[in-house]
Coordinates of N, CA and C in Angstrom, one line a residue:
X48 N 6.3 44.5 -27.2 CA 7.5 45.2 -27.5 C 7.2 46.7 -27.6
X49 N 7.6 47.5 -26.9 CA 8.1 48.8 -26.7 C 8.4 49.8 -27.4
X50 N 8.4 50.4 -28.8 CA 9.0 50.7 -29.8 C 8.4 52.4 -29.5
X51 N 10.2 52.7 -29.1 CA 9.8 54.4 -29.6 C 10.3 55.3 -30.8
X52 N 9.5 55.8 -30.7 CA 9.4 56.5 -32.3 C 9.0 57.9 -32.4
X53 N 10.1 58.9 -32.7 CA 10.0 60.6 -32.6 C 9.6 60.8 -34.4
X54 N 8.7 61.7 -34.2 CA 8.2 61.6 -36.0 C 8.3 63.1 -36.1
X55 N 8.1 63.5 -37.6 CA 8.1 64.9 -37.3 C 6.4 65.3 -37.4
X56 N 6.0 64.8 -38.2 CA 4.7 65.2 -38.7 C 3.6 64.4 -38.2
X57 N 2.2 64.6 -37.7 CA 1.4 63.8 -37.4 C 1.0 62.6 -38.6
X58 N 0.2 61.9 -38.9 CA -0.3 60.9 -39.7 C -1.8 62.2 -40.2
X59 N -2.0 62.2 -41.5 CA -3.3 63.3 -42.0 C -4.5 62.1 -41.8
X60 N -4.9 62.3 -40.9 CA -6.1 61.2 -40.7 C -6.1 60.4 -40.1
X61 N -4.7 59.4 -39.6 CA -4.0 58.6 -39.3 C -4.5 57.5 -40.3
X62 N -4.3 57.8 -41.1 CA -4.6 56.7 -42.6 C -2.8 55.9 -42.8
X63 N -2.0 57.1 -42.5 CA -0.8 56.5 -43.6 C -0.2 56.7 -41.8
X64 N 1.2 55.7 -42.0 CA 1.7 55.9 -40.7 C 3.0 57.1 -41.3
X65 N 3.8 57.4 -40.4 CA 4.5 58.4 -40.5 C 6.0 58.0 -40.6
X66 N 6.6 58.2 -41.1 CA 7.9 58.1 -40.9 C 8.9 59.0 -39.7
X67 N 9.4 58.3 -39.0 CA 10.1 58.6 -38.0 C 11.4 59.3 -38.6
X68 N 11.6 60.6 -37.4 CA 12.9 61.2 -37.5 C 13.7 60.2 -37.5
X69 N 14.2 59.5 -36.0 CA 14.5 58.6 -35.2 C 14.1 57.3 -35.1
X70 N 14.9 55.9 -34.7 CA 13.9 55.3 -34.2 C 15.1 54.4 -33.5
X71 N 14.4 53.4 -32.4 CA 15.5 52.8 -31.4 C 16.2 51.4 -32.2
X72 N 17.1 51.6 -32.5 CA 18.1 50.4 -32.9 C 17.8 49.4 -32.7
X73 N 17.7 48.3 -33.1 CA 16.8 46.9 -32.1 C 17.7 46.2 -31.7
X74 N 17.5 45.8 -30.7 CA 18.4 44.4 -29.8 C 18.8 43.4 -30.2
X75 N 17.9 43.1 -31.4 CA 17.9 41.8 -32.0 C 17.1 41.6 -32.8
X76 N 17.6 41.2 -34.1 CA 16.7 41.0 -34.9 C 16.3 42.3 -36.3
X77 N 15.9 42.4 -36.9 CA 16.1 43.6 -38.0 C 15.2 44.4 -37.5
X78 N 14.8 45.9 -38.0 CA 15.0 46.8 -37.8 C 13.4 46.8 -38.1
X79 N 12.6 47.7 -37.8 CA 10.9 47.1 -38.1 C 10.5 48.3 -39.3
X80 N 11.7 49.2 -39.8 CA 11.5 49.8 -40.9 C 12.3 49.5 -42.7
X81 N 13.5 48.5 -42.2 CA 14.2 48.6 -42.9 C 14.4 46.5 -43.2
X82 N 14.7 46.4 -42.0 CA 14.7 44.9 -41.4 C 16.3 44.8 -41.5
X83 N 16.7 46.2 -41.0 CA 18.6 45.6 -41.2 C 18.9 45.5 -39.9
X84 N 20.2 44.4 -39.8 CA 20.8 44.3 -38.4 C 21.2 45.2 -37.5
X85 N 21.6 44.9 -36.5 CA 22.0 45.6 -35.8 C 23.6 45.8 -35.7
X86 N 24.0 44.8 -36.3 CA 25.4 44.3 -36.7 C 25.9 45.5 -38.4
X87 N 24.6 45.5 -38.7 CA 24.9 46.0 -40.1 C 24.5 47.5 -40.0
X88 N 24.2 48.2 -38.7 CA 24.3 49.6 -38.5 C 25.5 50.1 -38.4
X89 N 26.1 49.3 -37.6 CA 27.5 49.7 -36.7 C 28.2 49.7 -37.5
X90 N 28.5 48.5 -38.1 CA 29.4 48.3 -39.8 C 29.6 50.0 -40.5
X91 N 27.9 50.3 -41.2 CA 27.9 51.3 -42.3 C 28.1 52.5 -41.4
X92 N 28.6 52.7 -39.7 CA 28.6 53.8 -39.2 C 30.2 54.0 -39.2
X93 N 30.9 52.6 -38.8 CA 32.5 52.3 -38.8 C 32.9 52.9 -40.5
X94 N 32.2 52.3 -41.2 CA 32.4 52.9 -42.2 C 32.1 54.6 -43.1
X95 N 31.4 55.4 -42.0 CA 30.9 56.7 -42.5 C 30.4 56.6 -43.2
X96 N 29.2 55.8 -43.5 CA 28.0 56.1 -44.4 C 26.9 56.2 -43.7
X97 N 27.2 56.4 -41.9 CA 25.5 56.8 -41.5 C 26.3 57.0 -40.2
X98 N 25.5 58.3 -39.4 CA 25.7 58.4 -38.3 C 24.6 58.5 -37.0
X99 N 24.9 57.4 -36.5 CA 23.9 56.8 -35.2 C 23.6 58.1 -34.0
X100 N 22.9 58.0 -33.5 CA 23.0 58.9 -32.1 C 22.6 58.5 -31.0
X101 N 23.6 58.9 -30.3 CA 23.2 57.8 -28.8 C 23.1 59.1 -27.7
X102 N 22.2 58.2 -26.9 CA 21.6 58.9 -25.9 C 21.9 58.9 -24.5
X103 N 22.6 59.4 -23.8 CA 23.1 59.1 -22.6 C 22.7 59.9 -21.4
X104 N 22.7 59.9 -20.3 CA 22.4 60.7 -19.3 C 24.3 60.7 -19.1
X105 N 25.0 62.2 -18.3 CA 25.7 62.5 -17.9 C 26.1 61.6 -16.6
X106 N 27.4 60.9 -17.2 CA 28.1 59.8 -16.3 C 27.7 58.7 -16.7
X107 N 26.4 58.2 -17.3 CA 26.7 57.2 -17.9 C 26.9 56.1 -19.2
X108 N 27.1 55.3 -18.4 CA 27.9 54.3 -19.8 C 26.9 53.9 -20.5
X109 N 25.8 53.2 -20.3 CA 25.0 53.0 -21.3 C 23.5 54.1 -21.9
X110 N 23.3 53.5 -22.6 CA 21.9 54.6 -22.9 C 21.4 53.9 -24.5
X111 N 20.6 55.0 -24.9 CA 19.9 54.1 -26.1 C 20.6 54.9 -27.3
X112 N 20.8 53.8 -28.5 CA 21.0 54.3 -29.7 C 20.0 54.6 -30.7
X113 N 20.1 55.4 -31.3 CA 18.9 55.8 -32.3 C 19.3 56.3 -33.7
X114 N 18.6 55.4 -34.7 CA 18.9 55.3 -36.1 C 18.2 57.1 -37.0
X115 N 18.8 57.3 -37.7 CA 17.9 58.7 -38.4 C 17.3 57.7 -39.7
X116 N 16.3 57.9 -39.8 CA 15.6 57.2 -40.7 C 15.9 57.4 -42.3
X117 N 15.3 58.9 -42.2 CA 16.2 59.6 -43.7 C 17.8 58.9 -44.3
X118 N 19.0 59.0 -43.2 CA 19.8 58.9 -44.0 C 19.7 57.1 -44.2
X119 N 19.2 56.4 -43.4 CA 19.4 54.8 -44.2 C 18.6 54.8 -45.2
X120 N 17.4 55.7 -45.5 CA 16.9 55.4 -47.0 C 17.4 56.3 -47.9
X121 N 18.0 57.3 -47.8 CA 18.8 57.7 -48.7 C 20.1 56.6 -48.9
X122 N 20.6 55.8 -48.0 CA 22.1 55.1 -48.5 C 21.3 53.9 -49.1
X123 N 19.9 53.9 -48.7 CA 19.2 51.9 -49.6 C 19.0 52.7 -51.4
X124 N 18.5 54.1 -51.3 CA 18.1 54.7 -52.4 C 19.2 54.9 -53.6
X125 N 20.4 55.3 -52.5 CA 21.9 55.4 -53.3 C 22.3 54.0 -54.3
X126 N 21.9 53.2 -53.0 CA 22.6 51.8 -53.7 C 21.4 51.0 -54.8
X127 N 20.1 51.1 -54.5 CA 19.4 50.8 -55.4 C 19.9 51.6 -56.8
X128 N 20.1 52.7 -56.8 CA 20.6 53.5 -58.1 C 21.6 53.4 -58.5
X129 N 22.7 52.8 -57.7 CA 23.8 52.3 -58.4 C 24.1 50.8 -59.0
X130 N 22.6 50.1 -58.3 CA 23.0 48.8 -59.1 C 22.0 48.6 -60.2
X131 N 20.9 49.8 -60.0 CA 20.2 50.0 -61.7 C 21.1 50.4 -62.5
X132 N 22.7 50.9 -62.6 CA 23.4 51.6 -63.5 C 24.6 50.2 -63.4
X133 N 24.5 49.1 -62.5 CA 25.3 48.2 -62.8 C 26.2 48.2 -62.2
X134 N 26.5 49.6 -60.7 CA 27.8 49.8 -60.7 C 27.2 49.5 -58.9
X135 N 26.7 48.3 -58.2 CA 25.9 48.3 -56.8 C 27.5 48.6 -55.9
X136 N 27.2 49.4 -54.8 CA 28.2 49.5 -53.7 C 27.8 48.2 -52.8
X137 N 28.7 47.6 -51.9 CA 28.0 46.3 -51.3 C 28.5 46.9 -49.8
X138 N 27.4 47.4 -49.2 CA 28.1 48.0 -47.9 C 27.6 46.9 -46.8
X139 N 27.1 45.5 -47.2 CA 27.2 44.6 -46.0 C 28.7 43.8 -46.1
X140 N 29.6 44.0 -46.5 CA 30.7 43.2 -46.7 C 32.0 44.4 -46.3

């Protein structure tokens, strides 16, 4: 499997891996940073809590989508903190 990945910063040693700006949506199956669907991107994007970016060459229809990494762990970090306070948002439903 094929997996691209734009990072901002190198790895200091290459000890720790890096966290990606970006990374390619997966076809199938969960996500290899998060392990969420692909079903469950589109959802929290229909709903404005994350916006995807897609890649196209001019004219056409298909091309690749790409997740920003930051904002899905800021919306896992949001909702972890709102169901420590009891009050969890349920953005798979």
């Amino acid at each position: 499997m094929n997996t691209h990945v734009i990072s901002r910063e190198p790895s200091p040693g290459g000890a720790q891996p890096t966290r990606p700006e970006l990374f390619k949506l997966p076809s199938r199956g969960g996500d290899p940073y998060f392990g969420l669907s692909r079903a469950w991107y589109y959802k929290t994007e229909r709903s404005g809590g994350l916006q995807l970016v897609r890649l196209r060459r001019p004219g056409s229809i298909r091309g690749k989508v790409m997740v920003p990494y930051q904002q899905v762990a800021d919306l896992i970090q949001k909702a972890a903190a709102g169901a420590s306070a009891g009050s969890a948002k349920k953005w798979d439903r």
